[in-house]
PDB file of C-alpha atoms and ligand atoms in Angstrom:
ATOM      1  CA  MET A   1    -112.460  99.860  24.418  1.00  0.00           C
ATOM      2  CA  VAL A   2    -115.989  99.196  23.688  1.00  0.00           C
ATOM      3  CA  LEU A   3    -117.919 102.305  23.577  1.00  0.00           C
ATOM      4  CA  PRO A   4    -121.446 103.056  23.853  1.00  0.00           C
ATOM      5  CA  ILE A   5    -123.950 102.614  21.002  1.00  0.00           C
ATOM      6  CA  VAL A   6    -125.825 105.302  20.413  1.00  0.00           C
ATOM      7  CA  LYS A   7    -129.218 104.604  19.408  1.00  0.00           C
ATOM      8  CA  TYR A   8    -132.659 106.094  17.192  1.00  0.00           C
ATOM      9  CA  GLY A   9    -133.617 109.288  18.837  1.00  0.00           C
ATOM     10  CA  HIS A  10    -130.129 110.767  19.743  1.00  0.00           C
ATOM     11  CA  PRO A  11    -129.690 113.356  17.677  1.00  0.00           C
ATOM     12  CA  VAL A  12    -126.032 112.497  16.545  1.00  0.00           C
ATOM     13  CA  LEU A  13    -127.222 110.026  14.085  1.00  0.00           C
ATOM     14  CA  ARG A  14    -128.839 113.291  12.123  1.00  0.00           C
ATOM     15  CA  GLN A  15    -125.445 114.867  11.490  1.00  0.00           C
ATOM     16  CA  ARG A  16    -123.712 115.243   8.995  1.00  0.00           C
ATOM     17  CA  GLY A  17    -119.806 114.409  10.109  1.00  0.00           C
ATOM     18  CA  ALA A  18    -117.144 116.964   9.349  1.00  0.00           C
ATOM     19  CA  LYS A  19    -114.542 116.157   7.398  1.00  0.00           C
ATOM     20  CA  VAL A  20    -111.355 114.693   9.405  1.00  0.00           C
ATOM     21  CA  GLU A  21    -108.524 116.585   8.500  1.00  0.00           C
ATOM     22  CA  ALA A  22    -105.462 114.770   9.807  1.00  0.00           C
ATOM     23  CA  VAL A  23    -105.183 111.637  11.466  1.00  0.00           C
ATOM     24  CA  THR A  24    -104.005 112.491  14.818  1.00  0.00           C
ATOM     25  CA  PRO A  25    -103.249 110.165  17.679  1.00  0.00           C
ATOM     26  CA  GLU A  26    -106.825 110.789  18.882  1.00  0.00           C
ATOM     27  CA  ILE A  27    -108.583 109.594  15.738  1.00  0.00           C
ATOM     28  CA  ARG A  28    -106.245 106.835  15.679  1.00  0.00           C
ATOM     29  CA  GLN A  29    -107.597 106.169  19.387  1.00  0.00           C
ATOM     30  CA  LEU A  30    -111.367 106.145  17.907  1.00  0.00           C
ATOM     31  CA  VAL A  31    -110.620 104.121  15.388  1.00  0.00           C
ATOM     32  CA  ALA A  32    -109.549 101.233  17.588  1.00  0.00           C
ATOM     33  CA  ASP A  33    -112.860 101.902  19.940  1.00  0.00           C
ATOM     34  CA  MET A  34    -114.890 102.094  16.949  1.00  0.00           C
ATOM     35  CA  LEU A  35    -113.265  98.317  15.586  1.00  0.00           C
ATOM     36  CA  ASP A  36    -113.465  96.887  19.532  1.00  0.00           C
ATOM     37  CA  THR A  37    -117.516  98.142  19.747  1.00  0.00           C
ATOM     38  CA  MET A  38    -118.170  96.822  16.261  1.00  0.00           C
ATOM     39  CA  LYS A  39    -116.645  93.323  16.785  1.00  0.00           C
ATOM     40  CA  ASP A  40    -118.181  93.461  20.211  1.00  0.00           C
ATOM     41  CA  ALA A  41    -121.620  94.217  18.733  1.00  0.00           C
ATOM     42  CA  ARG A  42    -121.043  91.920  15.939  1.00  0.00           C
ATOM     43  CA  GLY A  43    -121.920  94.545  13.546  1.00  0.00           C
ATOM     44  CA  VAL A  44    -120.314  94.446   9.830  1.00  0.00           C
ATOM     45  CA  GLY A  45    -119.945  98.153  10.366  1.00  0.00           C
ATOM     46  CA  LEU A  46    -120.022 101.148  12.405  1.00  0.00           C
ATOM     47  CA  ALA A  47    -119.778 105.228  11.717  1.00  0.00           C
ATOM     48  CA  ALA A  48    -118.747 107.756  13.945  1.00  0.00           C
ATOM     49  CA  GLN A  49    -121.902 109.287  14.529  1.00  0.00           C
ATOM     50  CA  GLN A  50    -122.871 105.791  16.077  1.00  0.00           C
ATOM     51  CA  VAL A  51    -120.142 106.449  18.938  1.00  0.00           C
ATOM     52  CA  GLY A  52    -121.570 109.851  19.208  1.00  0.00           C
ATOM     53  CA  ARG A  53    -119.128 111.663  17.066  1.00  0.00           C
ATOM     54  CA  ALA A  54    -120.227 113.564  14.251  1.00  0.00           C
ATOM     55  CA  LEU A  55    -117.208 112.747  12.039  1.00  0.00           C
ATOM     56  CA  MET A  56    -116.724 111.335   8.301  1.00  0.00           C
ATOM     57  CA  LEU A  57    -115.074 108.107   9.578  1.00  0.00           C
ATOM     58  CA  THR A  58    -116.319 104.621   9.025  1.00  0.00           C
ATOM     59  CA  VAL A  59    -115.154 101.130  10.231  1.00  0.00           C
ATOM     60  CA  LEU A  60    -116.443  98.287   8.294  1.00  0.00           C
ATOM     61  CA  ASP A  61    -115.709  94.258   8.735  1.00  0.00           C
ATOM     62  CA  VAL A  62    -117.689  91.540   6.746  1.00  0.00           C
ATOM     63  CA  ARG A  63    -115.618  88.410   7.780  1.00  0.00           C
ATOM     64  CA  GLU A  64    -117.998  86.834  10.484  1.00  0.00           C
ATOM     65  CA  ALA A  65    -120.707  87.554   7.808  1.00  0.00           C
ATOM     66  CA  THR A  66    -120.015  84.037   6.226  1.00  0.00           C
ATOM     67  CA  ASP A  67    -123.798  82.856   4.696  1.00  0.00           C
ATOM     68  CA  ARG A  68    -123.434  86.595   2.618  1.00  0.00           C
ATOM     69  CA  PRO A  69    -120.781  86.664  -0.073  1.00  0.00           C
ATOM     70  CA  SER A  70    -118.693  90.241  -0.461  1.00  0.00           C
ATOM     71  CA  THR A  71    -116.975  90.929  -3.544  1.00  0.00           C
ATOM     72  CA  MET A  72    -114.091  93.538  -4.121  1.00  0.00           C
ATOM     73  CA  GLN A  73    -112.012  94.764  -6.603  1.00  0.00           C
ATOM     74  CA  VAL A  74    -108.882  97.133  -6.894  1.00  0.00           C
ATOM     75  CA  ASP A  75    -108.108  98.677 -10.409  1.00  0.00           C
ATOM     76  CA  GLY A  76    -110.525  96.140 -11.725  1.00  0.00           C
ATOM     77  CA  GLN A  77    -109.188  92.525 -10.554  1.00  0.00           C
ATOM     78  CA  ASP A  78    -111.017  90.689  -7.610  1.00  0.00           C
ATOM     79  CA  VAL A  79    -109.011  90.519  -4.557  1.00  0.00           C
ATOM     80  CA  ASP A  80    -109.633  88.950  -1.227  1.00  0.00           C
ATOM     81  CA  VAL A  81    -112.012  90.331   1.000  1.00  0.00           C
ATOM     82  CA  ALA A  82    -111.032  88.896   4.148  1.00  0.00           C
ATOM     83  CA  ALA A  83    -107.560  89.909   3.677  1.00  0.00           C
ATOM     84  CA  ARG A  84    -108.656  93.479   3.237  1.00  0.00           C
ATOM     85  CA  MET A  85    -110.709  93.531   6.409  1.00  0.00           C
ATOM     86  CA  PRO A  86    -110.828  95.731   8.828  1.00  0.00           C
ATOM     87  CA  LEU A  87    -111.388  98.281   6.640  1.00  0.00           C
ATOM     88  CA  VAL A  88    -111.178 101.803   7.922  1.00  0.00           C
ATOM     89  CA  LEU A  89    -112.686 105.060   5.618  1.00  0.00           C
ATOM     90  CA  ILE A  90    -112.178 108.210   6.438  1.00  0.00           C
ATOM     91  CA  ASN A  91    -113.334 111.177   4.370  1.00  0.00           C
ATOM     92  CA  PRO A  92    -114.879 108.590   1.749  1.00  0.00           C
ATOM     93  CA  GLU A  93    -116.646 109.450  -1.217  1.00  0.00           C
ATOM     94  CA  ILE A  94    -118.703 106.816  -2.754  1.00  0.00           C
ATOM     95  CA  ARG A  95    -120.415 106.554  -6.590  1.00  0.00           C
ATOM     96  CA  PRO A  96    -123.059 103.317  -6.630  1.00  0.00           C
ATOM     97  CA  THR A  97    -123.177 101.119  -9.705  1.00  0.00           C
ATOM     98  CA  GLY A  98    -125.474  98.851 -11.511  1.00  0.00           C
ATOM     99  CA  THR A  99    -129.236  97.406 -10.840  1.00  0.00           C
ATOM    100  CA  PRO A 100    -130.971  98.949  -7.419  1.00  0.00           C
ATOM    101  CA  VAL A 101    -131.621  95.187  -6.018  1.00  0.00           C
ATOM    102  CA  PRO A 102    -133.397  94.540  -2.258  1.00  0.00           C
ATOM    103  CA  GLY A 103    -131.838  92.945   0.959  1.00  0.00           C
ATOM    104  CA  PRO A 104    -131.737  92.682   4.224  1.00  0.00           C
ATOM    105  CA  GLU A 105    -130.399  95.217   6.537  1.00  0.00           C
ATOM    106  CA  GLY A 106    -130.327  96.030  10.287  1.00  0.00           C
ATOM    107  CA  CYS A 107    -128.474  98.944  11.824  1.00  0.00           C
ATOM    108  CA  LEU A 108    -126.716  98.538  15.336  1.00  0.00           C
ATOM    109  CA  SER A 109    -128.623 101.823  16.174  1.00  0.00           C
ATOM    110  CA  PHE A 110    -131.952 100.300  15.843  1.00  0.00           C
ATOM    111  CA  PRO A 111    -131.567  96.978  17.683  1.00  0.00           C
ATOM    112  CA  GLU A 112    -133.869  93.869  16.722  1.00  0.00           C
ATOM    113  CA  ILE A 113    -135.104  96.208  13.653  1.00  0.00           C
ATOM    114  CA  TYR A 114    -134.728  94.792   9.699  1.00  0.00           C
ATOM    115  CA  ALA A 115    -135.934  96.149   6.641  1.00  0.00           C
ATOM    116  CA  ASP A 116    -134.976  95.068   3.455  1.00  0.00           C
ATOM    117  CA  ILE A 117    -133.770  98.036   1.557  1.00  0.00           C
ATOM    118  CA  ILE A 118    -133.195  98.807  -2.048  1.00  0.00           C
ATOM    119  CA  ARG A 119    -129.816  99.859  -3.087  1.00  0.00           C
ATOM    120  CA  PRO A 120    -127.523  99.730  -6.213  1.00  0.00           C
ATOM    121  CA  GLU A 121    -125.792  96.448  -6.272  1.00  0.00           C
ATOM    122  CA  GLY A 122    -122.190  97.670  -6.094  1.00  0.00           C
ATOM    123  CA  VAL A 123    -120.357 100.771  -5.149  1.00  0.00           C
ATOM    124  CA  GLU A 124    -116.874 102.494  -5.827  1.00  0.00           C
ATOM    125  CA  VAL A 125    -115.364 104.039  -3.133  1.00  0.00           C
ATOM    126  CA  ARG A 126    -112.408 106.323  -2.272  1.00  0.00           C
ATOM    127  CA  ALA A 127    -111.352 107.374   1.022  1.00  0.00           C
ATOM    128  CA  THR A 128    -108.395 107.523   3.408  1.00  0.00           C
ATOM    129  CA  GLY A 129    -107.074 105.052   5.164  1.00  0.00           C
ATOM    130  CA  LEU A 130    -105.346 105.455   8.691  1.00  0.00           C
ATOM    131  CA  GLU A 131    -101.788 105.716   7.481  1.00  0.00           C
ATOM    132  CA  GLY A 132    -103.060 108.532   5.591  1.00  0.00           C
ATOM    133  CA  GLU A 133    -103.124 106.330   2.190  1.00  0.00           C
ATOM    134  CA  SER A 134    -105.320 106.712  -0.789  1.00  0.00           C
ATOM    135  CA  ILE A 135    -107.639 103.865  -0.904  1.00  0.00           C
ATOM    136  CA  SER A 136    -109.949 103.116  -3.965  1.00  0.00           C
ATOM    137  CA  PHE A 137    -112.098  99.633  -4.444  1.00  0.00           C
ATOM    138  CA  TRP A 138    -115.288  98.753  -6.220  1.00  0.00           C
ATOM    139  CA  ALA A 139    -117.505  96.393  -3.682  1.00  0.00           C
ATOM    140  CA  GLY A 140    -120.410  94.483  -4.138  1.00  0.00           C
ATOM    141  CA  GLY A 141    -123.004  92.019  -2.181  1.00  0.00           C
ATOM    142  CA  LEU A 142    -122.678  92.584   1.494  1.00  0.00           C
ATOM    143  CA  LEU A 143    -120.004  94.934   1.435  1.00  0.00           C
ATOM    144  CA  GLY A 144    -121.486  97.164  -1.124  1.00  0.00           C
ATOM    145  CA  ARG A 145    -124.534  97.031   0.492  1.00  0.00           C
ATOM    146  CA  ALA A 146    -122.264  97.996   4.246  1.00  0.00           C
ATOM    147  CA  VAL A 147    -120.775 100.653   2.343  1.00  0.00           C
ATOM    148  CA  GLN A 148    -123.439 102.661   1.251  1.00  0.00           C
ATOM    149  CA  HIS A 149    -125.405 101.990   4.825  1.00  0.00           C
ATOM    150  CA  GLU A 150    -122.215 103.412   6.597  1.00  0.00           C
ATOM    151  CA  VAL A 151    -121.777 106.077   4.114  1.00  0.00           C
ATOM    152  CA  ASP A 152    -125.283 107.323   4.393  1.00  0.00           C
ATOM    153  CA  HIS A 153    -124.744 107.281   8.545  1.00  0.00           C
ATOM    154  CA  LEU A 154    -122.075 109.938   8.016  1.00  0.00           C
ATOM    155  CA  LYS A 155    -124.622 112.050   6.296  1.00  0.00           C
ATOM    156  CA  GLY A 156    -127.014 111.937   8.566  1.00  0.00           C
ATOM    157  CA  ILE A 157    -129.376 109.614   6.830  1.00  0.00           C
ATOM    158  CA  LEU A 158    -130.331 106.571   8.098  1.00  0.00           C
ATOM    159  CA  PHE A 159    -131.659 103.435   6.862  1.00  0.00           C
ATOM    160  CA  ILE A 160    -135.286 103.777   7.738  1.00  0.00           C
ATOM    161  CA  ASP A 161    -135.357 106.913   5.440  1.00  0.00           C
ATOM    162  CA  ARG A 162    -134.843 104.195   2.505  1.00  0.00           C
ATOM    163  CA  MET A 163    -137.695 101.910   3.714  1.00  0.00           C
ATOM    164  CA  SER A 164    -140.942 101.562   1.798  1.00  0.00           C
ATOM    165  CA  SER A 165    -143.504 103.500   3.161  1.00  0.00           C
ATOM    166  CA  ASP A 166    -145.539 100.174   4.121  1.00  0.00           C
ATOM    167  CA  LYS A 167    -142.606  98.758   5.999  1.00  0.00           C
ATOM    168  CA  LYS A 168    -141.938 102.207   7.749  1.00  0.00           C
ATOM    169  CA  ARG A 169    -145.321 102.321   8.879  1.00  0.00           C
ATOM    170  CA  GLU A 170    -145.768  98.628   9.988  1.00  0.00           C
ATOM    171  CA  LEU A 171    -142.355  99.305  12.272  1.00  0.00           C
ATOM    172  CA  GLN A 172    -143.442 102.810  13.225  1.00  0.00           C
ATOM    173  CA  PRO A 173    -144.769 101.538  16.913  1.00  0.00           C
ATOM    174  CA  GLU A 174    -140.996  99.984  17.676  1.00  0.00           C
ATOM    175  CA  LEU A 175    -139.256 103.046  16.046  1.00  0.00           C
ATOM    176  CA  ASP A 176    -141.428 105.550  18.464  1.00  0.00           C
ATOM    177  CA  ASP A 177    -140.725 103.268  21.306  1.00  0.00           C
ATOM    178  CA  LEU A 178    -137.221 103.232  20.395  1.00  0.00           C
ATOM    179  CA  GLN A 179    -136.937 107.079  20.210  1.00  0.00           C
ATOM    180  CA  ALA A 180    -138.862 108.014  23.123  1.00  0.00           C
ATOM    181  CA  GLU A 181    -136.641 105.365  25.435  1.00  0.00           C
ATOM    182  CA  THR A 182    -133.367 107.197  23.770  1.00  0.00           C
ATOM    183  CA  LYS A 183    -135.105 110.279  24.383  1.00  0.00           C
ATOM    184  CA  ALA A 184    -135.709 109.738  27.916  1.00  0.00           C
ATOM    185  CA  ALA A 185    -132.196 108.452  28.848  1.00  0.00           C
ATOM    186  CA  LEU A 186    -130.847 111.373  27.381  1.00  0.00           C
ATOM    187  CA  ALA A 187    -132.908 113.547  29.765  1.00  0.00           C
ATOM    188  CA  GLY A 188    -132.102 111.504  32.728  1.00  0.00           C
ATOM    189  CA  LYS A 189    -128.305 112.322  32.004  1.00  0.00           C
ATOM    190  CA  SER A 190    -128.617 116.257  32.071  1.00  0.00           C
TER     191      SER A 190
HETATM  192 ZN1  LIG B 201    -126.577 101.621  10.346  1.00  0.00          ZN
END
């Protein structure tokens, strides 16, 4: 089921996710819904906070992004990225590696807002999968960037926090409008 995506200005986006203690039927349903929602929005990643749940849980799928390559290694060996998609990462822990490089980013919680963000070029990832298995890999390219963006969400960190101050100043009117719109919609519901 496609869920509504929470936009900037909703307080849940600033909440640190709680650890997922067990893969319950409810968590499985949430993951299925997050995968549907990500696909529907044509996103490469979606964090639980973006569907209103502050949990250490994110999904990713870079298969549609054919113009921006991704690399993935398991035990130091290159693996077929497409064959590993979609990724479901429960309680992920990351260690960024390599030189910080700029790259374009957007976010489903910030419609039509884009900026170059500087992040380390790769990332070591450890997480639990949907079957309770341990997942361990290194990701680079778009996937490396997307994992870092999503794990930021799980900690309440947003890509605007990592923009240059010049870029953020330039986008401030749009950010203010989006925040006001989200807050007005929330006030209307209560
Ligand atoms: Zn995002």
